[in-house]
Amino acid sequence: MKASTPKSNAARRQFLFDSARMACGVGLLGLGLGLYAKQSKALPALALRPPGALPEDDFLGACIRCGLCVRDCPYDTLALAKPETPVATGTPYFTARKIPCEMCEDIPCIKACPTGALDHGLTDINQAKMGVAVLIDHETCLNFLGLRCDVCYRVCPVIDKAITLDIQSNQRTGRHAMFLPTVHSEHCTGCGKCEQACVLQEAAIRVLPPALAKGELGAHYQLGWEEQKKAGHSLIDESKMLDLPDRMPEGTKLPGHYDPASGMTAPARDLPANESLAIPSLPPGLGGKP
Amino acid sequence: MSDKRIGAEAVAEKGWLKAHRWLILRRLTQIGILALFLLGPLAGIWIVKGNLNYSYTLDFLPLTDPFVALQAALAGHLPETLGAIGLAIVVAFYLLLGGRVYCSWVCPVNMVTDAAGWLRGRLGIKGSAHIARATRYWMLGMVLLGSALTGVVLWELINPVSMLHRGLIFGIGAAWTVVLAVFLFDLFVMSRGWCGHLCPVGAFYSLLGRWSPVRVAAPARQACNDCMDCFEVCPEPQVIRPALKGEGQGVGPVILAANCTNCGRCIDVCSKDVFAFGLRFNNPVSTVPQAPPAADRSANI
């Protein structure tokens, strides 16, 4: 410092001011861009990524927006987002209602990807998780109305695994059955064929991102019946089990309902009388033996 | 309107064709590359698939943009095999030919900003916002740091280069508004504003080609008649002075500045044929024919 002349002082000041000017100006732009990047991670629920796509957070860092997956998709399912699309510009997506994924066995879109944005480790398309179908509207689904539409069930490439028909009696007519399309998320790939095929004006079944579609039990939850299967016996002392009344809503009658604490015992369900007497507190299904 | 057209002397001296040789070659290259990309979607002839970020030619040649790959790497993602091979090819290419060859021979935005620059001259627009040309390196730093911090390939969110190129191939959407904005910015706000001051893609490529051997040089600088046409036509005029006017300071005739785009327009517009493409190694301190060794004032080789 002691050797600095007025001239070098002025030069240093100028340098510092110039640097500050640049840092502030460009930093301002960077801040805007960073916030925009944050926003861009919010993928709209109905925009689906190609099979094998990394979680959205990682995908935007891995995808280099080349469009090779779009080019190698034989069904023109995929498109690159335009600047006005609410999907990060240049990234591939598809809309199930328009063109669903046909689940090619060789998965050409993944093979074409030059980065790991589409996971090259995914070789079985049935393991894909583009989303999860959800029968989102029980009020308009024709099967819920008692009709036999079944279209979503029939077009499902993983029929009888990803979508099954759950047979229930039609309470409204009292004499018909309802075949309720039921999605099993562990088998659903999120291809979107059900959503595309839904005959309603607006689809009653829609493919949503897994994070939106799925609930999650806390890690501390244990399913008694699963644990019992694993252990080979009940994990608790069933003889000390206490049965509480089921507290049905007022006026509800459920024929054959087993609820010993309210006096609804085995004989009412035509079970052998000795069973209910031997273990009066054990509901059927827990299957413990006295 | 400007009273004197840039390169008029060269046209008179060498003929129109010779005075536009490199410009024509450059436009043919730019349009040719774009045409190769467009042949697939427009005519169904699939020679090249993809876009400038990554392309795959004849199911054989992968080419990866190193700037995009670098942003992805900073965001935590490395390319797969083909992507990595393509990256090596492109890096080697620009290391040899000059990084900003990308800007003047490949980038589609170059035609937009050149058009803006040309129109600016024709309309005689003089005023220009002033910021340092080094701003682009700050932009580059911001984009790289931002990619690392956000985990997103940051510049691709708004990059006009890929928006235009991808837009032409995959559907332009509203991307034309961004391209128009760059054009108008260069035309009315800042002379050579985008490519010459702000674009971090160009900044990246300038660093990539920092030591490239292929260079424009002024081997016949003794013949310079100070018409200033090369300075007028050059998109990065600051790179010319040391090479053209450095005889007295012991600076060789090769343009070594990283931001020379090797566009060759100076070669075109010089009526005295001062400039030529050459190699950086062929850079004698003095270009005076049979001149005595450079003055003992330490030559800076």
Coordinates of C-alpha atoms in Angstrom, one line a residue, chain A:
Chain A
M1 CA 0.0 0.0 0.0
K2 CA 2.7 2.4 0.9
A3 CA 4.2 2.3 -2.6
S4 CA 0.9 3.0 -4.4
T5 CA 0.9 6.1 -6.5
P6 CA -2.2 8.1 -7.1
K7 CA -2.3 6.7 -10.6
S8 CA -2.3 3.1 -9.6
N9 CA -4.8 3.9 -6.9
A10 CA -7.2 5.3 -9.5
A11 CA -6.6 2.3 -11.7
R12 CA -7.4 -0.1 -8.8
R13 CA -10.5 1.8 -8.0
Q14 CA -11.6 1.7 -11.6
F15 CA -10.9 -2.0 -11.7
L16 CA -12.9 -2.6 -8.6
F17 CA -15.8 -0.5 -9.8
D18 CA -15.8 -2.3 -13.2
S19 CA -15.7 -5.7 -11.5
A20 CA -18.5 -4.7 -9.2
R21 CA -20.5 -3.4 -12.1
M22 CA -20.1 -6.7 -13.9
A23 CA -20.8 -8.9 -10.9
C24 CA -23.9 -7.0 -10.0
G25 CA -25.3 -6.8 -13.6
V26 CA -24.6 -10.4 -14.5
G27 CA -25.5 -11.5 -11.0
L28 CA -28.9 -10.0 -11.3
L29 CA -29.4 -11.9 -14.6
G30 CA -28.1 -15.0 -12.9
L31 CA -30.5 -14.6 -10.1
G32 CA -33.4 -14.4 -12.5
L33 CA -32.2 -17.3 -14.4
G34 CA -31.7 -19.4 -11.3
L35 CA -35.2 -18.7 -10.1
Y36 CA -36.6 -19.5 -13.5
A37 CA -34.6 -22.8 -13.3
K38 CA -36.3 -23.5 -10.0
Q39 CA -39.7 -22.8 -11.6
S40 CA -38.9 -25.0 -14.6
K41 CA -38.6 -28.0 -12.3
A42 CA -42.4 -27.9 -11.7
L43 CA -43.5 -30.2 -14.4
P44 CA -47.2 -29.9 -15.2
A45 CA -49.1 -33.1 -14.0
L46 CA -50.2 -34.1 -17.4
A47 CA -46.8 -33.8 -19.1
L48 CA -45.1 -37.1 -18.9
R49 CA -41.4 -37.8 -19.5
P50 CA -40.2 -40.7 -21.7
P51 CA -39.5 -44.1 -20.2
G52 CA -36.5 -44.3 -17.9
A53 CA -36.4 -40.5 -17.4
L54 CA -34.6 -39.5 -14.2
P55 CA -36.6 -37.8 -11.5
E56 CA -37.4 -34.2 -12.7
D57 CA -34.8 -32.6 -10.5
D58 CA -32.0 -34.7 -12.1
F59 CA -33.5 -34.8 -15.5
L60 CA -33.1 -31.1 -16.1
G61 CA -29.4 -31.4 -15.3
A62 CA -28.8 -34.4 -17.5
C63 CA -31.0 -33.8 -20.6
I64 CA -29.1 -31.8 -23.2
R65 CA -32.2 -31.1 -25.3
C66 CA -31.0 -32.8 -28.5
G67 CA -34.3 -34.5 -29.4
L68 CA -32.8 -37.8 -30.4
C69 CA -35.4 -39.6 -28.3
V70 CA -38.1 -37.7 -30.2
R71 CA -36.5 -38.7 -33.5
D72 CA -36.2 -42.4 -32.6
C73 CA -39.8 -42.7 -31.2
P74 CA -41.6 -44.7 -33.9
Y75 CA -45.0 -43.4 -32.9
D76 CA -44.4 -39.6 -32.7
T77 CA -45.3 -39.8 -29.1
L78 CA -42.6 -37.5 -27.9
A79 CA -42.2 -33.8 -28.6
L80 CA -39.7 -31.2 -27.5
A81 CA -41.1 -28.4 -25.3
K82 CA -41.3 -25.0 -27.0
P83 CA -40.5 -21.8 -25.0
E84 CA -44.2 -21.2 -24.5
T85 CA -44.9 -24.8 -23.3
P86 CA -45.0 -25.1 -19.5
V87 CA -42.2 -27.7 -19.6
A88 CA -38.5 -26.8 -19.5
T89 CA -37.7 -25.5 -23.0
G90 CA -36.3 -28.2 -25.4
T91 CA -36.9 -31.2 -23.1
P92 CA -38.9 -34.2 -24.3
Y93 CA -42.4 -34.9 -23.0
F94 CA -45.7 -36.5 -24.1
T95 CA -49.3 -36.0 -23.3
A96 CA -51.0 -39.3 -22.7
R97 CA -54.4 -38.1 -23.8
K98 CA -53.0 -37.2 -27.3
I99 CA -50.5 -39.9 -28.1
P100 CA -49.6 -42.4 -25.4
C101 CA -46.4 -44.4 -25.1
E102 CA -46.7 -47.7 -27.1
M103 CA -44.1 -49.4 -24.8
C104 CA -41.7 -50.6 -27.5
E105 CA -39.9 -53.7 -26.3
D106 CA -36.5 -52.4 -27.5
I107 CA -37.1 -48.9 -26.0
P108 CA -35.5 -46.9 -28.8
C109 CA -35.8 -43.6 -27.1
I110 CA -33.5 -44.7 -24.2
K111 CA -31.0 -46.1 -26.7
A112 CA -30.9 -42.8 -28.5
C113 CA -30.2 -40.7 -25.4
P114 CA -26.6 -39.6 -25.4
T115 CA -26.7 -38.7 -21.7
G116 CA -28.1 -40.6 -18.7
A117 CA -31.2 -38.4 -18.8
L118 CA -33.1 -41.6 -19.9
D119 CA -31.6 -44.3 -17.7
H120 CA -29.8 -46.8 -19.9
G121 CA -30.2 -49.4 -17.1
L122 CA -33.9 -49.7 -17.9
T123 CA -34.1 -52.6 -20.4
D124 CA -37.5 -54.0 -19.6
I125 CA -40.2 -51.6 -20.6
N126 CA -42.6 -53.2 -18.2
Q127 CA -40.4 -51.8 -15.4
A128 CA -40.9 -48.2 -16.7
K129 CA -42.5 -45.7 -14.4
M130 CA -43.5 -42.8 -16.5
G131 CA -46.4 -42.2 -14.2
V132 CA -49.3 -44.0 -12.5
A133 CA -52.8 -44.2 -13.9
V134 CA -55.4 -43.0 -11.4
L135 CA -59.1 -43.5 -11.9
I136 CA -59.5 -39.9 -10.8
D137 CA -63.3 -39.4 -11.2
H138 CA -65.6 -42.0 -9.8
E139 CA -68.6 -39.8 -10.6
T140 CA -68.3 -40.0 -14.4
C141 CA -66.5 -43.3 -15.0
L142 CA -69.0 -45.3 -17.0
N143 CA -68.2 -48.5 -15.1
F144 CA -68.9 -46.7 -11.8
L145 CA -72.2 -45.7 -13.3
G146 CA -72.9 -49.4 -13.8
L147 CA -72.1 -49.7 -17.5
R148 CA -69.7 -52.2 -19.0
C149 CA -67.3 -49.7 -20.7
D150 CA -64.1 -51.5 -19.6
V151 CA -62.1 -49.7 -22.3
C152 CA -59.3 -48.6 -20.1
Y153 CA -59.0 -52.2 -18.8
R154 CA -59.0 -53.7 -22.3
V155 CA -56.4 -51.3 -23.8
C156 CA -54.0 -51.7 -20.9
P157 CA -50.8 -53.4 -22.2
V158 CA -50.4 -54.9 -18.7
I159 CA -54.0 -56.1 -18.6
D160 CA -55.1 -57.9 -15.4
K161 CA -52.0 -56.8 -13.6
A162 CA -51.9 -53.0 -13.9
I163 CA -55.7 -52.7 -14.2
T164 CA -58.1 -55.2 -12.9
L165 CA -61.9 -55.1 -12.7
D166 CA -63.1 -55.2 -9.1
I167 CA -66.6 -56.7 -9.0
Q168 CA -69.0 -55.2 -6.6
S169 CA -72.8 -55.3 -6.3
N170 CA -74.6 -52.3 -7.6
Q171 CA -76.2 -50.7 -4.6
R172 CA -78.3 -48.4 -6.7
T173 CA -80.2 -51.1 -8.7
G174 CA -79.8 -53.8 -6.0
R175 CA -79.5 -56.5 -8.7
H176 CA -76.5 -55.7 -10.9
A177 CA -72.8 -55.9 -10.6
M178 CA -70.3 -53.1 -11.1
F179 CA -66.9 -53.8 -12.6
L180 CA -64.7 -51.1 -11.2
P181 CA -61.4 -50.5 -13.0
T182 CA -58.7 -50.7 -10.3
V183 CA -55.1 -49.7 -10.9
H184 CA -52.2 -51.6 -9.3
S185 CA -49.4 -49.2 -9.2
E186 CA -46.6 -51.7 -8.9
H187 CA -47.5 -53.0 -12.4
C188 CA -48.6 -49.7 -14.1
T189 CA -45.9 -48.2 -16.3
G190 CA -47.7 -44.9 -16.9
C191 CA -47.9 -45.5 -20.7
G192 CA -51.2 -43.6 -20.8
K193 CA -53.1 -45.9 -23.2
C194 CA -56.0 -46.0 -20.7
E195 CA -56.2 -42.2 -20.5
Q196 CA -56.0 -41.9 -24.3
A197 CA -58.7 -44.5 -24.8
C198 CA -61.2 -43.3 -22.1
V199 CA -64.4 -42.6 -24.0
L200 CA -65.5 -39.7 -21.9
Q201 CA -65.1 -36.1 -23.2
E202 CA -62.6 -35.6 -20.4
A203 CA -60.8 -38.7 -19.3
A204 CA -61.9 -40.2 -15.9
I205 CA -58.7 -42.1 -15.7
R206 CA -55.4 -40.1 -16.0
V207 CA -51.8 -40.8 -15.7
L208 CA -50.1 -38.7 -13.0
P209 CA -46.5 -38.5 -11.9
P210 CA -45.9 -41.2 -9.3
A211 CA -45.2 -38.5 -6.6
L212 CA -48.7 -37.1 -7.2
A213 CA -50.5 -40.3 -7.6
K214 CA -49.1 -42.3 -4.7
G215 CA -49.6 -42.0 -1.0
E216 CA -46.9 -43.2 1.2
L217 CA -47.1 -45.2 4.5
G218 CA -44.6 -43.9 7.1
A219 CA -41.6 -46.2 7.5
H220 CA -42.9 -47.2 11.0
Y221 CA -46.0 -48.8 9.6
Q222 CA -46.1 -52.6 9.8
L223 CA -49.0 -54.5 8.2
G224 CA -50.0 -57.2 10.7
W225 CA -51.1 -59.7 8.1
E226 CA -47.8 -59.3 6.1
E227 CA -45.7 -59.7 9.2
Q228 CA -47.7 -62.7 10.3
K229 CA -47.0 -64.3 6.9
K230 CA -43.3 -63.6 7.2
A231 CA -43.0 -64.8 10.8
G232 CA -45.3 -67.8 10.3
H233 CA -47.3 -66.8 13.4
S234 CA -48.9 -63.8 14.8
L235 CA -46.5 -61.3 16.4
I236 CA -48.8 -60.6 19.3
D237 CA -50.4 -62.9 22.0
E238 CA -53.8 -63.3 20.4
S239 CA -55.4 -64.7 23.5
K240 CA -55.0 -61.4 25.2
M241 CA -56.4 -59.4 22.2
L242 CA -59.3 -57.2 23.2
D243 CA -62.0 -56.6 20.7
L244 CA -63.8 -53.3 20.7
P245 CA -67.3 -52.6 19.2
D246 CA -66.9 -51.6 15.5
R247 CA -69.0 -48.4 15.9
M248 CA -70.8 -48.6 12.6
P249 CA -72.5 -45.4 11.5
E250 CA -75.9 -45.0 13.0
G251 CA -78.6 -47.0 11.2
T252 CA -76.1 -49.0 9.1
K253 CA -76.9 -52.6 8.7
L254 CA -74.2 -54.9 7.3
P255 CA -75.6 -58.5 7.0
G256 CA -73.0 -61.1 8.1
H257 CA -70.8 -58.5 9.8
Y258 CA -68.6 -60.1 12.5
D259 CA -68.4 -57.9 15.6
P260 CA -68.5 -60.0 18.8
A261 CA -68.2 -56.9 21.0
S262 CA -71.5 -55.7 19.7
G263 CA -73.1 -59.2 19.9
M264 CA -72.6 -59.9 16.2
T265 CA -70.8 -63.3 16.6
A266 CA -69.9 -66.2 14.5
P267 CA -73.3 -67.9 14.4
A268 CA -74.7 -64.8 12.7
R269 CA -72.2 -65.5 9.9
D270 CA -72.9 -69.2 9.9
L271 CA -69.6 -70.1 11.4
P272 CA -69.3 -73.2 13.6
A273 CA -70.5 -72.1 17.1
N274 CA -67.5 -73.7 18.8
E275 CA -65.1 -71.4 17.0
S276 CA -66.7 -68.2 18.2
L277 CA -66.9 -69.6 21.7
A278 CA -63.3 -70.7 21.8
I279 CA -61.9 -67.4 20.8
P280 CA -64.6 -64.8 21.1
S281 CA -62.3 -61.9 20.6
L282 CA -60.6 -63.0 17.4
P283 CA -62.0 -61.7 14.2
P284 CA -61.9 -63.9 11.1
G285 CA -59.0 -63.2 8.8
L286 CA -56.4 -63.1 11.6
G287 CA -56.6 -66.8 11.3
G288 CA -55.0 -67.6 14.7
K289 CA -55.7 -71.0 16.2
P290 CA -56.7 -71.4 19.9

